[in-house]
Tab-separated table of C-alpha atoms in Angstrom:
chain	number	residue	atom	x	y	z
A	38	GLU	CA	-121.226	-49.818	-23.555
A	39	ALA	CA	-117.846	-48.764	-24.907
A	40	LYS	CA	-116.466	-52.291	-24.447
A	41	VAL	CA	-119.290	-53.729	-26.550
A	42	HIS	CA	-118.603	-51.271	-29.383
A	43	TYR	CA	-114.851	-51.945	-29.156
A	44	ARG	CA	-115.396	-55.688	-29.436
A	45	GLN	CA	-117.837	-55.265	-32.325
A	46	ALA	CA	-115.282	-53.121	-34.149
A	47	GLY	CA	-113.001	-56.137	-34.288
A	48	ALA	CA	-110.185	-54.615	-32.279
A	49	PHE	CA	-109.511	-57.972	-30.633
A	50	ALA	CA	-109.403	-59.934	-33.899
A	51	PRO	CA	-105.662	-59.456	-34.571
A	52	ALA	CA	-104.732	-60.424	-31.018
A	53	ARG	CA	-107.066	-63.423	-31.100
A	54	GLU	CA	-105.526	-64.534	-34.409
A	55	LYS	CA	-101.985	-64.220	-33.043
A	56	MET	CA	-102.861	-66.256	-29.967
A	57	SER	CA	-104.456	-69.040	-31.984
A	58	LYS	CA	-101.164	-70.303	-33.433
A	59	PRO	CA	-97.544	-70.608	-32.265
A	60	MET	CA	-95.204	-67.710	-32.868
A	61	THR	CA	-92.897	-68.036	-35.848
A	62	LYS	CA	-89.166	-67.357	-35.710
A	63	GLU	CA	-89.870	-63.977	-37.319
A	64	ASP	CA	-92.585	-63.161	-34.744
A	65	ILE	CA	-90.175	-63.913	-31.912
A	66	ALA	CA	-87.435	-61.763	-33.476
A	67	GLY	CA	-89.941	-58.946	-33.963
A	68	SER	CA	-91.015	-59.116	-30.313
A	69	LYS	CA	-87.402	-58.991	-29.190
A	70	LEU	CA	-86.717	-55.953	-31.385
A	71	ASP	CA	-89.830	-54.227	-30.090
A	72	ASN	CA	-88.719	-54.844	-26.503
A	73	LEU	CA	-85.264	-53.477	-27.253
A	74	LEU	CA	-86.815	-50.361	-28.798
A	75	ARG	CA	-89.039	-49.830	-25.768
A	76	ALA	CA	-86.005	-50.233	-23.496
A	77	GLY	CA	-84.031	-47.614	-25.461
A	78	GLU	CA	-81.435	-50.122	-26.624
A	79	TYR	CA	-81.151	-48.483	-30.042
A	80	ASP	CA	-77.646	-49.674	-30.927
A	81	LYS	CA	-78.650	-53.272	-30.181
A	82	VAL	CA	-81.704	-52.906	-32.461
A	83	ILE	CA	-79.601	-51.553	-35.322
A	84	THR	CA	-76.897	-54.197	-34.897
A	85	SER	CA	-79.463	-56.997	-34.679
A	86	VAL	CA	-81.365	-55.827	-37.747
A	87	ASP	CA	-78.245	-55.414	-39.838
A	88	SER	CA	-77.027	-58.890	-38.952
A	89	MET	CA	-80.468	-60.434	-39.633
A	90	ILE	CA	-80.694	-58.787	-43.046
A	91	GLU	CA	-77.105	-59.778	-43.901
A	92	ALA	CA	-77.720	-63.385	-42.806
A	93	SER	CA	-80.925	-63.677	-44.883
A	94	PRO	CA	-80.531	-62.055	-48.291
A	95	ALA	CA	-83.712	-63.812	-49.544
A	96	LEU	CA	-85.820	-62.426	-46.696
A	97	ALA	CA	-89.490	-61.920	-47.566
A	98	ALA	CA	-90.334	-58.311	-48.385
A	99	HIS	CA	-92.704	-57.909	-45.440
A	100	ASN	CA	-90.112	-59.225	-42.983
A	101	ARG	CA	-87.394	-57.028	-44.491
A	102	ALA	CA	-89.709	-54.026	-44.238
A	103	PHE	CA	-90.427	-54.692	-40.579
A	104	LEU	CA	-86.723	-55.010	-39.790
A	105	LEU	CA	-85.969	-51.772	-41.651
A	106	TYR	CA	-88.781	-50.072	-39.759
A	107	CYS	CA	-87.314	-51.124	-36.398
A	108	ALA	CA	-83.826	-49.949	-37.399
A	109	GLY	CA	-85.259	-46.711	-38.785
A	110	ARG	CA	-87.050	-46.004	-35.530
A	111	ALA	CA	-83.906	-46.765	-33.553
A	112	SER	CA	-81.806	-44.526	-35.821
A	113	PHE	CA	-84.338	-41.715	-35.483
A	114	GLU	CA	-84.358	-41.985	-31.687
A	115	LYS	CA	-80.547	-41.829	-31.694
A	116	GLY	CA	-80.659	-38.655	-33.745
A	117	SER	CA	-79.248	-40.341	-36.861
A	118	TYR	CA	-81.892	-38.843	-39.123
A	119	ARG	CA	-80.129	-39.541	-42.443
A	120	SER	CA	-79.780	-43.209	-41.539
A	121	ALA	CA	-83.409	-43.319	-40.412
A	122	ALA	CA	-84.536	-41.711	-43.693
A	123	GLU	CA	-82.547	-44.265	-45.734
A	124	ARG	CA	-84.194	-47.134	-43.904
A	125	PHE	CA	-87.721	-45.712	-44.231
A	126	ARG	CA	-87.068	-45.022	-47.938
A	127	GLY	CA	-85.986	-48.659	-48.266
A	128	ILE	CA	-89.390	-49.798	-46.990
A	129	LEU	CA	-91.250	-47.628	-49.487
A	130	ALA	CA	-89.157	-49.112	-52.305
A	131	LEU	CA	-90.234	-52.665	-51.471
A	132	SER	CA	-93.177	-54.432	-53.107
A	133	LEU	CA	-95.599	-54.820	-50.218
A	134	GLN	CA	-99.302	-55.410	-50.001
A	135	GLU	CA	-101.101	-52.090	-50.219
A	136	ASN	CA	-102.963	-52.538	-46.932
A	137	THR	CA	-99.977	-53.132	-44.680
A	138	TRP	CA	-99.434	-50.650	-41.860
A	139	LEU	CA	-95.730	-50.474	-42.686
A	140	LEU	CA	-96.078	-48.284	-45.771
A	141	PRO	CA	-97.992	-45.339	-44.279
A	142	HIS	CA	-96.049	-45.487	-41.019
A	143	ALA	CA	-92.717	-45.584	-42.862
A	144	ALA	CA	-93.832	-42.596	-44.957
A	145	TYR	CA	-94.841	-40.727	-41.799
A	146	ARG	CA	-91.544	-41.428	-40.105
A	147	LEU	CA	-89.648	-40.532	-43.289
A	148	GLY	CA	-91.479	-37.203	-43.219
A	149	LEU	CA	-90.427	-36.676	-39.602
A	150	SER	CA	-86.830	-37.461	-40.604
A	151	HIS	CA	-87.048	-34.873	-43.381
A	152	LEU	CA	-88.276	-32.326	-40.833
A	153	LYS	CA	-85.306	-33.054	-38.578
A	154	LEU	CA	-83.050	-32.586	-41.595
A	155	ASN	CA	-84.741	-29.210	-42.290
A	156	ASP	CA	-86.222	-30.325	-45.591
A	157	LYS	CA	-89.808	-29.083	-45.258
A	158	PRO	CA	-90.811	-29.581	-48.917
A	159	ALA	CA	-89.763	-33.249	-48.797
A	160	ALA	CA	-91.508	-33.671	-45.439
A	161	LYS	CA	-94.736	-32.219	-46.834
A	162	GLN	CA	-94.599	-34.445	-49.925
A	163	THR	CA	-93.926	-37.528	-47.802
A	164	PHE	CA	-96.728	-36.752	-45.329
A	165	GLU	CA	-99.094	-36.355	-48.285
A	166	LYS	CA	-97.915	-39.714	-49.645
A	167	ALA	CA	-98.643	-41.293	-46.251
A	168	LEU	CA	-102.201	-39.888	-46.452
A	169	SER	CA	-102.696	-41.668	-49.774
A	170	TYR	CA	-102.690	-45.112	-48.112
A	171	SER	CA	-105.861	-46.642	-46.726
A	172	LYS	CA	-107.279	-49.735	-45.019
A	173	TYR	CA	-104.507	-50.428	-42.521
A	174	ASP	CA	-104.436	-50.879	-38.739
A	175	ASN	CA	-104.777	-47.668	-36.679
A	176	GLU	CA	-105.467	-45.611	-39.776
A	177	ASP	CA	-107.468	-42.925	-37.964
A	178	ALA	CA	-104.758	-42.242	-35.393
A	179	LEU	CA	-102.015	-41.930	-38.026
A	180	ARG	CA	-104.177	-39.689	-40.215
A	181	GLN	CA	-104.648	-37.322	-37.270
A	182	GLN	CA	-100.895	-37.200	-36.668
A	183	LEU	CA	-100.250	-36.562	-40.366
A	184	GLU	CA	-102.814	-33.767	-40.522
A	185	ARG	CA	-101.267	-32.136	-37.448
A	186	GLU	CA	-97.814	-32.269	-39.045
A	187	LEU	CA	-99.135	-30.845	-42.327
A	188	ASP	CA	-100.919	-28.032	-40.463
A	189	LYS	CA	-97.563	-27.055	-38.892
A	190	LEU	CA	-96.006	-26.726	-42.338
């Protein structure tokens, strides 16, 4: 019964859409970065992202945001919280579609970076900003994480 509900909810739609067409160069690069992140190869992620951004100054905003997100996550995992915060701030400064998952997730991770830098007021403000976004993938799960972080403050 759960499988039927899950399918009706459209959870397979994004995967089905991705599998219906060939991967773009950007999709392939994103998959490689994701694999490096999962493997804990944080320096390789940061180096790769920096060289991709430098090589493509006219990169589309969404692609630039994704690259910054990967580098921000890698920086955070390395303990370079200021660098992570700069990268997440860079995403929030871009003109992106309102319903993209990158904006609320970048705000959440920026808030976590502020916490690591002992700036609780900035963390609270950033978590609240993340809650202001709606209609993005995995919204419920992120909202729960945000509410937990705000409850701790």
